[in-house]
PDB file of N, CA and C in Angstrom:
ATOM      1  N   UNK G   1      40.652  29.470  16.464  1.00 71.00           N
ATOM      2  CA  UNK G   1      40.797  28.871  17.779  1.00 71.00           C
ATOM      3  C   UNK G   1      42.109  28.100  17.842  1.00 71.00           C
ATOM      4  N   UNK G   2      42.791  28.259  18.939  1.00 80.00           N
ATOM      5  CA  UNK G   2      44.064  27.580  19.142  1.00 80.00           C
ATOM      6  C   UNK G   2      43.852  26.349  20.025  1.00 80.00           C
ATOM      7  N   UNK G   3      44.292  25.179  19.534  1.00 88.00           N
ATOM      8  CA  UNK G   3      44.171  23.943  20.308  1.00 88.00           C
ATOM      9  C   UNK G   3      45.373  23.833  21.231  1.00 88.00           C
ATOM     10  N   UNK G   4      45.115  23.509  22.514  1.00 95.00           N
ATOM     11  CA  UNK G   4      46.187  23.378  23.494  1.00 95.00           C
ATOM     12  C   UNK G   4      45.941  22.134  24.352  1.00 95.00           C
ATOM     13  N   UNK G   5      47.002  21.707  25.036  1.00 97.00           N
ATOM     14  CA  UNK G   5      46.920  20.551  25.918  1.00 97.00           C
ATOM     15  C   UNK G   5      47.487  20.918  27.280  1.00 97.00           C
ATOM     16  N   UNK G   6      46.932  20.312  28.318  1.00 97.00           N
ATOM     17  CA  UNK G   6      47.420  20.498  29.689  1.00 97.00           C
ATOM     18  C   UNK G   6      47.525  19.121  30.335  1.00 97.00           C
ATOM     19  N   UNK G   7      48.684  18.809  30.894  1.00 98.00           N
ATOM     20  CA  UNK G   7      48.895  17.553  31.613  1.00 98.00           C
ATOM     21  C   UNK G   7      48.803  17.839  33.103  1.00 98.00           C
ATOM     22  N   UNK G   8      48.006  17.052  33.797  1.00 98.00           N
ATOM     23  CA  UNK G   8      47.826  17.196  35.239  1.00 98.00           C
ATOM     24  C   UNK G   8      48.073  15.828  35.857  1.00 98.00           C
ATOM     25  N   UNK G   9      48.872  15.783  36.932  1.00 97.00           N
ATOM     26  CA  UNK G   9      49.130  14.492  37.577  1.00 97.00           C
ATOM     27  C   UNK G   9      49.417  14.687  39.063  1.00 97.00           C
ATOM     28  N   UNK G  10      49.229  13.602  39.799  1.00 97.00           N
ATOM     29  CA  UNK G  10      49.516  13.605  41.227  1.00 97.00           C
ATOM     30  C   UNK G  10      49.424  12.181  41.755  1.00 97.00           C
ATOM     31  N   UNK G  11      50.114  11.931  42.858  1.00 96.00           N
ATOM     32  CA  UNK G  11      49.997  10.641  43.543  1.00 96.00           C
ATOM     33  C   UNK G  11      48.885  10.656  44.576  1.00 96.00           C
ATOM     34  N   UNK G  12      48.303  11.818  44.806  1.00 96.00           N
ATOM     35  CA  UNK G  12      47.210  11.961  45.766  1.00 96.00           C
ATOM     36  C   UNK G  12      45.921  12.244  45.006  1.00 96.00           C
ATOM     37  N   UNK G  13      44.884  11.434  45.192  1.00 95.00           N
ATOM     38  CA  UNK G  13      43.629  11.702  44.466  1.00 95.00           C
ATOM     39  C   UNK G  13      43.032  13.063  44.815  1.00 95.00           C
ATOM     40  N   UNK G  14      43.162  13.500  46.059  1.00 97.00           N
ATOM     41  CA  UNK G  14      42.631  14.803  46.451  1.00 97.00           C
ATOM     42  C   UNK G  14      43.380  15.943  45.761  1.00 97.00           C
ATOM     43  N   UNK G  15      44.714  15.844  45.716  1.00 98.00           N
ATOM     44  CA  UNK G  15      45.523  16.864  45.058  1.00 98.00           C
ATOM     45  C   UNK G  15      45.273  16.850  43.549  1.00 98.00           C
ATOM     46  N   UNK G  16      45.141  15.672  42.973  1.00 97.00           N
ATOM     47  CA  UNK G  16      44.837  15.559  41.546  1.00 97.00           C
ATOM     48  C   UNK G  16      43.516  16.249  41.227  1.00 97.00           C
ATOM     49  N   UNK G  17      42.502  15.982  42.024  1.00 97.00           N
ATOM     50  CA  UNK G  17      41.188  16.599  41.813  1.00 97.00           C
ATOM     51  C   UNK G  17      41.275  18.118  41.965  1.00 97.00           C
ATOM     52  N   UNK G  18      42.004  18.580  42.964  1.00 98.00           N
ATOM     53  CA  UNK G  18      42.147  20.021  43.184  1.00 98.00           C
ATOM     54  C   UNK G  18      42.838  20.681  41.997  1.00 98.00           C
ATOM     55  N   UNK G  19      43.927  20.063  41.509  1.00 98.00           N
ATOM     56  CA  UNK G  19      44.646  20.610  40.358  1.00 98.00           C
ATOM     57  C   UNK G  19      43.757  20.652  39.110  1.00 98.00           C
ATOM     58  N   UNK G  20      42.997  19.600  38.899  1.00 97.00           N
ATOM     59  CA  UNK G  20      42.094  19.551  37.745  1.00 97.00           C
ATOM     60  C   UNK G  20      41.017  20.629  37.857  1.00 97.00           C
ATOM     61  N   UNK G  21      40.426  20.766  39.039  1.00 97.00           N
ATOM     62  CA  UNK G  21      39.406  21.800  39.256  1.00 97.00           C
ATOM     63  C   UNK G  21      39.975  23.201  39.089  1.00 97.00           C
ATOM     64  N   UNK G  22      41.185  23.430  39.592  1.00 98.00           N
ATOM     65  CA  UNK G  22      41.809  24.746  39.464  1.00 98.00           C
ATOM     66  C   UNK G  22      42.087  25.078  38.003  1.00 98.00           C
ATOM     67  N   UNK G  23      42.533  24.080  37.240  1.00 97.00           N
ATOM     68  CA  UNK G  23      42.798  24.336  35.828  1.00 97.00           C
ATOM     69  C   UNK G  23      41.505  24.682  35.087  1.00 97.00           C
ATOM     70  N   UNK G  24      40.465  23.904  35.294  1.00 96.00           N
ATOM     71  CA  UNK G  24      39.192  24.169  34.620  1.00 96.00           C
ATOM     72  C   UNK G  24      38.658  25.543  35.022  1.00 96.00           C
ATOM     73  N   UNK G  25      38.783  25.904  36.287  1.00 96.00           N
ATOM     74  CA  UNK G  25      38.320  27.210  36.747  1.00 96.00           C
ATOM     75  C   UNK G  25      39.140  28.354  36.139  1.00 96.00           C
ATOM     76  N   UNK G  26      40.387  28.087  35.759  1.00 96.00           N
ATOM     77  CA  UNK G  26      41.241  29.125  35.192  1.00 96.00           C
ATOM     78  C   UNK G  26      40.936  29.417  33.725  1.00 96.00           C
ATOM     79  N   UNK G  27      40.189  28.549  33.081  1.00 94.00           N
ATOM     80  CA  UNK G  27      39.854  28.773  31.674  1.00 94.00           C
ATOM     81  C   UNK G  27      38.895  29.953  31.542  1.00 94.00           C
ATOM     82  N   UNK G  28      39.017  30.659  30.438  1.00 90.00           N
ATOM     83  CA  UNK G  28      38.071  31.734  30.161  1.00 90.00           C
ATOM     84  C   UNK G  28      36.685  31.152  29.924  1.00 90.00           C
ATOM     85  N   UNK G  29      35.701  31.966  30.133  1.00 88.00           N
ATOM     86  CA  UNK G  29      34.300  31.539  30.030  1.00 88.00           C
ATOM     87  C   UNK G  29      33.966  30.924  28.672  1.00 88.00           C
ATOM     88  N   UNK G  30      34.593  31.435  27.614  1.00 88.00           N
ATOM     89  CA  UNK G  30      34.284  30.963  26.264  1.00 88.00           C
ATOM     90  C   UNK G  30      35.233  29.882  25.758  1.00 88.00           C
ATOM     91  N   UNK G  31      36.224  29.487  26.552  1.00 92.00           N
ATOM     92  CA  UNK G  31      37.118  28.403  26.136  1.00 92.00           C
ATOM     93  C   UNK G  31      36.349  27.084  26.142  1.00 92.00           C
ATOM     94  N   UNK G  32      36.823  26.148  25.345  1.00 93.00           N
ATOM     95  CA  UNK G  32      36.112  24.884  25.158  1.00 93.00           C
ATOM     96  C   UNK G  32      37.009  23.720  25.565  1.00 93.00           C
ATOM     97  N   UNK G  33      36.527  22.864  26.464  1.00 95.00           N
ATOM     98  CA  UNK G  33      37.214  21.614  26.778  1.00 95.00           C
ATOM     99  C   UNK G  33      36.768  20.604  25.723  1.00 95.00           C
ATOM    100  N   UNK G  34      37.715  20.161  24.903  1.00 96.00           N
ATOM    101  CA  UNK G  34      37.414  19.265  23.793  1.00 96.00           C
ATOM    102  C   UNK G  34      37.394  17.811  24.245  1.00 96.00           C
ATOM    103  N   UNK G  35      38.389  17.432  25.063  1.00 97.00           N
ATOM    104  CA  UNK G  35      38.512  16.025  25.464  1.00 97.00           C
ATOM    105  C   UNK G  35      39.351  15.937  26.733  1.00 97.00           C
ATOM    106  N   UNK G  36      39.103  14.900  27.514  1.00 97.00           N
ATOM    107  CA  UNK G  36      39.908  14.605  28.693  1.00 97.00           C
ATOM    108  C   UNK G  36      40.245  13.116  28.659  1.00 97.00           C
ATOM    109  N   UNK G  37      41.526  12.808  28.738  1.00 98.00           N
ATOM    110  CA  UNK G  37      41.991  11.418  28.825  1.00 98.00           C
ATOM    111  C   UNK G  37      42.533  11.211  30.234  1.00 98.00           C
ATOM    112  N   UNK G  38      42.120  10.129  30.870  1.00 97.00           N
ATOM    113  CA  UNK G  38      42.487   9.850  32.261  1.00 97.00           C
ATOM    114  C   UNK G  38      43.189   8.512  32.336  1.00 97.00           C
ATOM    115  N   UNK G  39      44.209   8.421  33.190  1.00 98.00           N
ATOM    116  CA  UNK G  39      44.922   7.149  33.374  1.00 98.00           C
ATOM    117  C   UNK G  39      45.434   7.055  34.802  1.00 98.00           C
ATOM    118  N   UNK G  40      45.591   5.830  35.259  1.00 97.00           N
ATOM    119  CA  UNK G  40      46.255   5.570  36.531  1.00 97.00           C
ATOM    120  C   UNK G  40      47.412   4.619  36.267  1.00 97.00           C
ATOM    121  N   UNK G  41      48.476   4.784  37.048  1.00 96.00           N
ATOM    122  CA  UNK G  41      49.659   3.948  36.899  1.00 96.00           C
ATOM    123  C   UNK G  41      50.185   3.592  38.280  1.00 96.00           C
ATOM    124  N   UNK G  42      50.536   2.331  38.458  1.00 96.00           N
ATOM    125  CA  UNK G  42      51.146   1.905  39.716  1.00 96.00           C
ATOM    126  C   UNK G  42      52.596   2.376  39.739  1.00 96.00           C
ATOM    127  N   UNK G  43      52.958   3.084  40.815  1.00 92.00           N
ATOM    128  CA  UNK G  43      54.321   3.562  40.999  1.00 92.00           C
ATOM    129  C   UNK G  43      54.762   3.094  42.379  1.00 92.00           C
ATOM    130  N   UNK G  44      55.536   2.034  42.411  1.00 92.00           N
ATOM    131  CA  UNK G  44      55.928   1.456  43.693  1.00 92.00           C
ATOM    132  C   UNK G  44      54.697   0.983  44.444  1.00 92.00           C
ATOM    133  N   UNK G  45      54.489   1.530  45.634  1.00 94.00           N
ATOM    134  CA  UNK G  45      53.331   1.131  46.436  1.00 94.00           C
ATOM    135  C   UNK G  45      52.174   2.129  46.333  1.00 94.00           C
ATOM    136  N   UNK G  46      52.306   3.139  45.448  1.00 94.00           N
ATOM    137  CA  UNK G  46      51.234   4.123  45.297  1.00 94.00           C
ATOM    138  C   UNK G  46      50.709   4.133  43.862  1.00 94.00           C
ATOM    139  N   UNK G  47      49.765   5.003  43.627  1.00 96.00           N
ATOM    140  CA  UNK G  47      49.140   5.135  42.314  1.00 96.00           C
ATOM    141  C   UNK G  47      49.321   6.568  41.842  1.00 96.00           C
ATOM    142  N   UNK G  48      49.689   6.746  40.576  1.00 97.00           N
ATOM    143  CA  UNK G  48      49.758   8.081  39.999  1.00 97.00           C
ATOM    144  C   UNK G  48      48.532   8.293  39.122  1.00 97.00           C
ATOM    145  N   UNK G  49      47.837   9.393  39.352  1.00 98.00           N
ATOM    146  CA  UNK G  49      46.654   9.769  38.587  1.00 98.00           C
ATOM    147  C   UNK G  49      47.083  10.833  37.581  1.00 98.00           C
ATOM    148  N   UNK G  50      46.701  10.646  36.317  1.00 98.00           N
ATOM    149  CA  UNK G  50      47.097  11.590  35.276  1.00 98.00           C
ATOM    150  C   UNK G  50      45.927  11.897  34.355  1.00 98.00           C
ATOM    151  N   UNK G  51      45.922  13.109  33.840  1.00 98.00           N
ATOM    152  CA  UNK G  51      44.927  13.504  32.846  1.00 98.00           C
ATOM    153  C   UNK G  51      45.592  14.410  31.824  1.00 98.00           C
ATOM    154  N   UNK G  52      45.170  14.259  30.580  1.00 98.00           N
ATOM    155  CA  UNK G  52      45.537  15.184  29.515  1.00 98.00           C
ATOM    156  C   UNK G  52      44.245  15.861  29.094  1.00 98.00           C
ATOM    157  N   UNK G  53      44.221  17.179  29.221  1.00 98.00           N
ATOM    158  CA  UNK G  53      43.036  17.948  28.864  1.00 98.00           C
ATOM    159  C   UNK G  53      43.327  18.678  27.558  1.00 98.00           C
ATOM    160  N   UNK G  54      42.515  18.400  26.547  1.00 97.00           N
ATOM    161  CA  UNK G  54      42.617  19.124  25.281  1.00 97.00           C
ATOM    162  C   UNK G  54      41.556  20.216  25.306  1.00 97.00           C
ATOM    163  N   UNK G  55      41.998  21.447  25.040  1.00 97.00           N
ATOM    164  CA  UNK G  55      41.046  22.555  25.077  1.00 97.00           C
ATOM    165  C   UNK G  55      41.372  23.554  23.981  1.00 97.00           C
ATOM    166  N   UNK G  56      40.394  24.371  23.658  1.00 95.00           N
ATOM    167  CA  UNK G  56      40.580  25.402  22.638  1.00 95.00           C
ATOM    168  C   UNK G  56      40.323  26.762  23.259  1.00 95.00           C
ATOM    169  N   UNK G  57      41.237  27.672  22.981  1.00 90.00           N
ATOM    170  CA  UNK G  57      41.038  29.039  23.444  1.00 90.00           C
ATOM    171  C   UNK G  57      40.339  29.823  22.346  1.00 90.00           C
ATOM    172  N   UNK G  58      39.530  30.752  22.738  1.00 83.00           N
ATOM    173  CA  UNK G  58      38.781  31.554  21.781  1.00 83.00           C
ATOM    174  C   UNK G  58      39.296  32.990  21.794  1.00 83.00           C
ATOM    175  N   UNK G  59      38.981  33.704  20.747  1.00 77.00           N
ATOM    176  CA  UNK G  59      39.374  35.103  20.652  1.00 77.00           C
ATOM    177  C   UNK G  59      38.116  35.939  20.471  1.00 77.00           C
ATOM    178  N   UNK G  60      38.139  37.114  21.045  1.00 70.00           N
ATOM    179  CA  UNK G  60      36.995  38.019  20.941  1.00 70.00           C
ATOM    180  C   UNK G  60      36.880  38.547  19.511  1.00 70.00           C
ATOM    181  N   UNK G  61      35.661  38.860  19.139  1.00 69.00           N
ATOM    182  CA  UNK G  61      35.416  39.483  17.830  1.00 69.00           C
ATOM    183  C   UNK G  61      35.991  40.891  17.847  1.00 69.00           C
ATOM    184  N   UNK G  62      36.588  41.287  16.755  1.00 65.00           N
ATOM    185  CA  UNK G  62      37.073  42.672  16.621  1.00 65.00           C
ATOM    186  C   UNK G  62      35.883  43.562  16.285  1.00 65.00           C
ATOM    187  N   UNK G  63      35.769  44.665  16.991  1.00 59.00           N
ATOM    188  CA  UNK G  63      34.629  45.574  16.755  1.00 59.00           C
ATOM    189  C   UNK G  63      34.949  46.590  15.705  1.00 59.00           C
TER     190      UNK G  63
END
């Protein structure tokens, strides 16, 4: 299994949620989400929402 990371961020909570949902939906059925780290940061007068998703990709058995 190969460990990978994906960074997702946005200043809009709706866009952040959409990006996160789209990424999770793009994973293969057998891929594994290992961990999700979430943070918010003040940027001027707005807030930036960020997540780092650690996931593992799987490989099919050779027949």
